[in-house]
Short mmCIF file of C-alpha atoms in Angstrom, two decimals:
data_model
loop_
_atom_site.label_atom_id
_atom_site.label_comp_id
_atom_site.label_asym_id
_atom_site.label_seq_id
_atom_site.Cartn_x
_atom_site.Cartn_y
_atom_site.Cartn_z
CA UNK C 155 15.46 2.90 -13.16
CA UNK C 156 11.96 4.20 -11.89
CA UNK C 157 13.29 6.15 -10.12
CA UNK C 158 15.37 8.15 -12.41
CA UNK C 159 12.82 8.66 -14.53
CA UNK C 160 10.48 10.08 -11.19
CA UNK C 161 13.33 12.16 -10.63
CA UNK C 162 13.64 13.58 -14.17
CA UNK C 163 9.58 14.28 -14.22
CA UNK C 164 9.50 15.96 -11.07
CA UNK C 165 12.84 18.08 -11.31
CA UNK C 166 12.16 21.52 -10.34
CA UNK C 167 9.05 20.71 -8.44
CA UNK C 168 10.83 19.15 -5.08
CA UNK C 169 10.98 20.67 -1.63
CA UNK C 170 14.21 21.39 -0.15
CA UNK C 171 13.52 18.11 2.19
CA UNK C 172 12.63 15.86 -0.92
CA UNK C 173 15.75 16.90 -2.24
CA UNK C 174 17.69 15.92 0.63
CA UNK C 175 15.99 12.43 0.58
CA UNK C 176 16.17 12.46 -3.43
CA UNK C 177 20.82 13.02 -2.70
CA UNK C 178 20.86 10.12 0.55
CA UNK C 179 19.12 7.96 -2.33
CA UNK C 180 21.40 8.50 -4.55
CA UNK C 181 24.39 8.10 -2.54
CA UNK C 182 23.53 4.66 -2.09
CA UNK C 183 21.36 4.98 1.68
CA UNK C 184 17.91 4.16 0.70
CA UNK C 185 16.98 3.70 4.68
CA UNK C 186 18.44 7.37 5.31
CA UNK C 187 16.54 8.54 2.35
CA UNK C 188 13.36 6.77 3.72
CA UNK C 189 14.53 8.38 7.41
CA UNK C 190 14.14 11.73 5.84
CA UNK C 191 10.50 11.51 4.71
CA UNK C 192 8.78 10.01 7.73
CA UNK C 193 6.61 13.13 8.76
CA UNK C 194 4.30 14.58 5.59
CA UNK C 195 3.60 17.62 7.28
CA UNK C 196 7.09 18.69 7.07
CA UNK C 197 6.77 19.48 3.32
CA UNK C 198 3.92 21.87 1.86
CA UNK C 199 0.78 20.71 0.66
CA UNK C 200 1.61 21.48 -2.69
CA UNK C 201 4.52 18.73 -2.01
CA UNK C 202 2.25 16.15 -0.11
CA UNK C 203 1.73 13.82 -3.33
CA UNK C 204 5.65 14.24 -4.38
CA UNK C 205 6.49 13.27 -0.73
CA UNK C 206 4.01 9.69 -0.75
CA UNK C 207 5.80 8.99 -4.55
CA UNK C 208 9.09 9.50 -3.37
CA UNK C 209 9.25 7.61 -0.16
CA UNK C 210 7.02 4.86 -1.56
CA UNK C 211 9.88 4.22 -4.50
CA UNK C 212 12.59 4.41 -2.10
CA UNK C 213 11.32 2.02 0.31
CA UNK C 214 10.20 -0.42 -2.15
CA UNK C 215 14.12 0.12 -3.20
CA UNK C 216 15.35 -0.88 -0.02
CA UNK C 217 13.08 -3.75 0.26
CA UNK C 218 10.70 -2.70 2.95
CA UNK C 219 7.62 -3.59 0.86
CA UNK C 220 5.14 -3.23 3.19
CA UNK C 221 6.00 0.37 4.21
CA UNK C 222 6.31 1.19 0.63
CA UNK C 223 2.88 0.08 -0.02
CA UNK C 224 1.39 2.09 2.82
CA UNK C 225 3.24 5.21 1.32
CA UNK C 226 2.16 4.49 -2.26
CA UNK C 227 -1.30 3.52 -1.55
CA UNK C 228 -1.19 7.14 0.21
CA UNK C 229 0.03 8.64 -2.96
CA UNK C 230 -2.81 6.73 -4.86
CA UNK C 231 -4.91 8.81 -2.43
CA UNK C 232 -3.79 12.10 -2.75
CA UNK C 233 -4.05 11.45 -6.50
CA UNK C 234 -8.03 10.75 -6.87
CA UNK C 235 -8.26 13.32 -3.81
CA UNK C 236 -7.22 16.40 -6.21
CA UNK C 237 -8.37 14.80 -9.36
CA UNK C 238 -11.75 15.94 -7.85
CA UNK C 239 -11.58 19.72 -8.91
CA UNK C 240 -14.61 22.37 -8.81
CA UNK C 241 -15.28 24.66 -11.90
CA UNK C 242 -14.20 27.44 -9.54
CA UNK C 243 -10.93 26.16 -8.37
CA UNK C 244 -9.97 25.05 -11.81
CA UNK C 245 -10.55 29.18 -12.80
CA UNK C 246 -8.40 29.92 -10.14
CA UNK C 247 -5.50 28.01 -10.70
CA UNK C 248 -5.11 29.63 -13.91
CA UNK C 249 -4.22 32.84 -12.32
CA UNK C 250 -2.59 31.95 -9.15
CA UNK C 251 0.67 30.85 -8.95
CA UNK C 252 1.71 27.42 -9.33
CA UNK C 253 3.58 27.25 -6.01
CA UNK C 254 0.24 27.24 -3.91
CA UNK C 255 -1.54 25.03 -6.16
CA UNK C 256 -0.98 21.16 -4.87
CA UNK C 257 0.90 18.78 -7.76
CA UNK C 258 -1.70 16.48 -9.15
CA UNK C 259 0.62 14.11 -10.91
CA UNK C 260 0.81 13.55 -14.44
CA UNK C 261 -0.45 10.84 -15.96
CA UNK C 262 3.06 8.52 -16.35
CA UNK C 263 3.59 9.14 -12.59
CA UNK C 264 -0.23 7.77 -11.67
CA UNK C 265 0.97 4.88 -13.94
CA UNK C 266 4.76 4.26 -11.66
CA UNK C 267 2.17 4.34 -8.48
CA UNK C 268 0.40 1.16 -9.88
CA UNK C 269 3.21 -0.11 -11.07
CA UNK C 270 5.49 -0.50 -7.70
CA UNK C 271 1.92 -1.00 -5.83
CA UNK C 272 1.93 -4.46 -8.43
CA UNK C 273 5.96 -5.21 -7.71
CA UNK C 274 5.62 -4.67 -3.94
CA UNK C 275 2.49 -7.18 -3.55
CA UNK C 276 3.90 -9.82 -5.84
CA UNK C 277 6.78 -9.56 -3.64
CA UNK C 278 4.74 -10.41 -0.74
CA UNK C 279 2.96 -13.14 -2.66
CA UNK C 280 -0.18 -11.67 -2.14
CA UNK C 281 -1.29 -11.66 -6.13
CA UNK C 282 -5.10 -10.79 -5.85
CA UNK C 283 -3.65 -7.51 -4.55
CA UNK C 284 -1.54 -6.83 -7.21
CA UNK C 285 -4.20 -7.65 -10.23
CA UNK C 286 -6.54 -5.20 -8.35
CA UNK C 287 -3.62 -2.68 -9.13
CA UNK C 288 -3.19 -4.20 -12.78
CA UNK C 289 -6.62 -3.39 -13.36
CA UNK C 290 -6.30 0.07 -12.02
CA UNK C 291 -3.27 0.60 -14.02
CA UNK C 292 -5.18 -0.01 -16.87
CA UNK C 293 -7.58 1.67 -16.70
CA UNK C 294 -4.89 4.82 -16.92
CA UNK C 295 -3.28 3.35 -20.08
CA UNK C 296 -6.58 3.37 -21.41
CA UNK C 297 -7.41 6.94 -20.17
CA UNK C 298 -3.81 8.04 -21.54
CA UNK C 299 -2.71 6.38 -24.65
CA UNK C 300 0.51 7.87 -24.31
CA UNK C 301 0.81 5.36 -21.17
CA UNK C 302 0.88 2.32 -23.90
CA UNK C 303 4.52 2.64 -24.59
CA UNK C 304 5.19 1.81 -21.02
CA UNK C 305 6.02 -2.04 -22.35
CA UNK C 306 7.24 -3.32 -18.66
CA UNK C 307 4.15 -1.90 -17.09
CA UNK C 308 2.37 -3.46 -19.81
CA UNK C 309 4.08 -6.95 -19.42
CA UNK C 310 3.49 -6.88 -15.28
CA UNK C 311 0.03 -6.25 -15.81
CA UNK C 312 -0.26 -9.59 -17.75
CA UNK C 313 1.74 -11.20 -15.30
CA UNK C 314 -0.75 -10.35 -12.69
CA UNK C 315 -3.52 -12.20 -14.70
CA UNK C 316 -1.20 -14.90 -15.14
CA UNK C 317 -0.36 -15.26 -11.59
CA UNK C 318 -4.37 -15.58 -11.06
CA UNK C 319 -4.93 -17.86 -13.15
CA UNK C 320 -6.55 -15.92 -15.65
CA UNK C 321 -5.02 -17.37 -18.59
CA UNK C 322 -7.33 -15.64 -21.20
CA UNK C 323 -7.33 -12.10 -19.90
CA UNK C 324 -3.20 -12.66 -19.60
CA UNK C 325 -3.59 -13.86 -23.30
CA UNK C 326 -5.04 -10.82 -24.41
CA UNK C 327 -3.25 -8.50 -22.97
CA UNK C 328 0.06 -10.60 -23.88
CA UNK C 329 -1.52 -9.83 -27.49
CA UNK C 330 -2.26 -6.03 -26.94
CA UNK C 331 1.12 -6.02 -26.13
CA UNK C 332 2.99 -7.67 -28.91
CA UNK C 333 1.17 -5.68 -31.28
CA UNK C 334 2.02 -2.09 -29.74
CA UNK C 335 5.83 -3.34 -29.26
CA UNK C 336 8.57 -2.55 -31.79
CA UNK C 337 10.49 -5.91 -30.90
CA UNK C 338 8.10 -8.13 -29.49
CA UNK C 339 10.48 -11.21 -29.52
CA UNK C 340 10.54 -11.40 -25.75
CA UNK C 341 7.04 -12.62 -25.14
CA UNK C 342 6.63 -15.05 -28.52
CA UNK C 343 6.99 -17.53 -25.98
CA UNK C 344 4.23 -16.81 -23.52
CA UNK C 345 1.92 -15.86 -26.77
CA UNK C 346 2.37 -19.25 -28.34
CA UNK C 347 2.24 -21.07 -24.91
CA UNK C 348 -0.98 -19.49 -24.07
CA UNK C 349 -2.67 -19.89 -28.04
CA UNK C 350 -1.78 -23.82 -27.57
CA UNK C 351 -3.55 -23.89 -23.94
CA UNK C 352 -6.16 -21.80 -25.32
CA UNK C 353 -6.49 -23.72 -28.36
CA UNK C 354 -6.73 -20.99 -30.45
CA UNK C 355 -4.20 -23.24 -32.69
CA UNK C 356 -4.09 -20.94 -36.02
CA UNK C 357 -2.62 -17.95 -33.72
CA UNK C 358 -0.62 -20.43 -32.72
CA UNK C 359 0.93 -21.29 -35.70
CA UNK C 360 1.25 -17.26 -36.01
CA UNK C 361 3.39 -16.74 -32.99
CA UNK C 362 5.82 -19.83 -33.60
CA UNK C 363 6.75 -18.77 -36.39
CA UNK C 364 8.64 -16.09 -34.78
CA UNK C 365 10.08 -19.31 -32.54
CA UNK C 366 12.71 -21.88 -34.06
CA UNK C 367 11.95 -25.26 -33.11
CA UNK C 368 13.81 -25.79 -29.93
CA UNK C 369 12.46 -22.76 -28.38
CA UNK C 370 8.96 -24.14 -29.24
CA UNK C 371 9.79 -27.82 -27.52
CA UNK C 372 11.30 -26.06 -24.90
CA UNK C 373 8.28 -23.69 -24.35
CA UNK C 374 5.83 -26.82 -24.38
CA UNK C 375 8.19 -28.74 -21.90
CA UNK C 376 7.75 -25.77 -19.38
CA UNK C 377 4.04 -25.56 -19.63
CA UNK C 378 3.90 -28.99 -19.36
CA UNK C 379 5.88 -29.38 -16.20
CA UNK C 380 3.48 -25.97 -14.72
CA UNK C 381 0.43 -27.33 -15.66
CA UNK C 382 1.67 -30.91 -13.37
CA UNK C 383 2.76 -28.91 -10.59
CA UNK C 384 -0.60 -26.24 -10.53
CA UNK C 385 -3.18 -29.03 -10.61
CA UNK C 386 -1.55 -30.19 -7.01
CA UNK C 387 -0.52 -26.68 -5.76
CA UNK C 388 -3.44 -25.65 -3.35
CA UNK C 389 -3.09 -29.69 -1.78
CA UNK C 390 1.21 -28.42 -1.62
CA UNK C 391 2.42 -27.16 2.22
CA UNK C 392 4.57 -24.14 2.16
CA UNK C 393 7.32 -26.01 2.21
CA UNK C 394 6.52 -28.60 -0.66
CA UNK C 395 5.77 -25.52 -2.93
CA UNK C 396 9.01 -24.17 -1.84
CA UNK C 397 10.86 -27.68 -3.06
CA UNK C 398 7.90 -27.62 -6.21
CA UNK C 399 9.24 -24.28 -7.20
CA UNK C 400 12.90 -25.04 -6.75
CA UNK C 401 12.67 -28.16 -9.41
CA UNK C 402 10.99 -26.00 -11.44
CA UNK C 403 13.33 -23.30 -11.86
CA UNK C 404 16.30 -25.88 -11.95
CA UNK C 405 14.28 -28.22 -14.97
CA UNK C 406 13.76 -24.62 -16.92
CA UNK C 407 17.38 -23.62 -16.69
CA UNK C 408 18.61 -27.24 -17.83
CA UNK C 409 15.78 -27.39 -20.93
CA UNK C 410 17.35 -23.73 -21.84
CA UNK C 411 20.49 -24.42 -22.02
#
């Protein structure tokens, strides 16, 4: 889906060698698309961010996580590199063409770089990584306002805080977020969770309401069962969490049902 919409924003602005990778992808050969963007230098400068985007998404696509952070952390790069402009060049660009003038990225694109940077270190379980990346993100959003209707970017970043640990920052952005979405129905259940944990009971009350009773018992039944499991988690072996996080998963879907 990312993807699509990269290719959509950047239409027009591709090499003939990002377009090549930009077809294999397409076609259903992530690793050949990937294959075709190994050497920067074989696009133009002006190109050099496009290329680190590109092959970043793709690789996170095909599951090589790791190379796809090295490729987006590159892009991250590039970005803050040319966001660092002189008076002088910023004269000039305005009457050269745009073919020599490197693509800075716009600001929904700087946004998709923190976004798969967040998907491909949760991936690797390696959470303090992604929340630095949730905090970078935000900062954009905040920077670009236009960035807020980005509601899975949104929802990820509170994830992050969540996976920390950071139940009150998670809260609050959890809140930011049900108040800029049209149909906020999807996270009632992590507000309302989080209020009673909180004990901010009276915002509580506010978010169950959008919750019928079962989905309210059923919410309170999951925290409960986290909140058991967490307190023993760092004392768990890899394998114990493994079996912890199995039960879990298999207790959720029977209390949903």
């Amino acid at each position: 889906f990312f993807l699509s919409c990269l290719a959509l924003i950047l239409s027009g602005c591709a090499s003939a060698r990002l377009s090549r990778a930009r077809a294999e992808f397409y076609r259903g050969d992530p690793l050949k698309a990937a294959s075709d963007l190994k050497d920067p230098g074989s696009v133009s400068n002006r190109d050099r961010l496009l290329f680190f985007m590109e092959k970043g998404l793709i690789l996170y696509e095909a599951g090589k996580y790791e190379e796809s952070i090295q490729a987006l952390l590159k892009a991250a790069e590039k970005i803050r590199e040319q966001e660092v402009i002189s008076v002088s060049r910023q004269g000039t660009s305005l009457v050269t063409s745009e073919s020599i003038v490197p693509y800075r990225g716009e600001y929904e694109e700087r946004l998709l770089v923190h976004t798969y940077l967040i998907m491909d270190y949760l991936l690797l379980g390696r959470p303090e990584d992604a929340l630095v990346e949730a905090k970078q993100a935000l900062e954009v959003i905040s920077d670009h306002p236009a960035c807020k209707e980005d509601y899975f970017s949104r929802a990820l970043i509170a994830h992050c805080y969540e996976a920390m640990g950071e139940t009150n920052d998670a809260y609050i952005e959890y809140k930011k977020l049900a108040n800029d979405m049209p149909d906020p129905d999807a996270i009632m259940g992590r507000l309302y969770a989080y209020a009673l944990s909180l004990g901010f009971f009276d915002e509580a009350k506010t978010w169950g309401r959008y919750l019928s009773k079962k989905e309210k018992k059923q919410v309170i039944m999951i925290e409960s069962l986290k909140e058991k499991v967490m307190d023993k988690w760092e004392e768990m072996g890899w394998r114990t969490k493994l079996i912890a996080a199995a039960i879990i998963v298999a207790v959720i879907i029977t209390i949903i049902k």
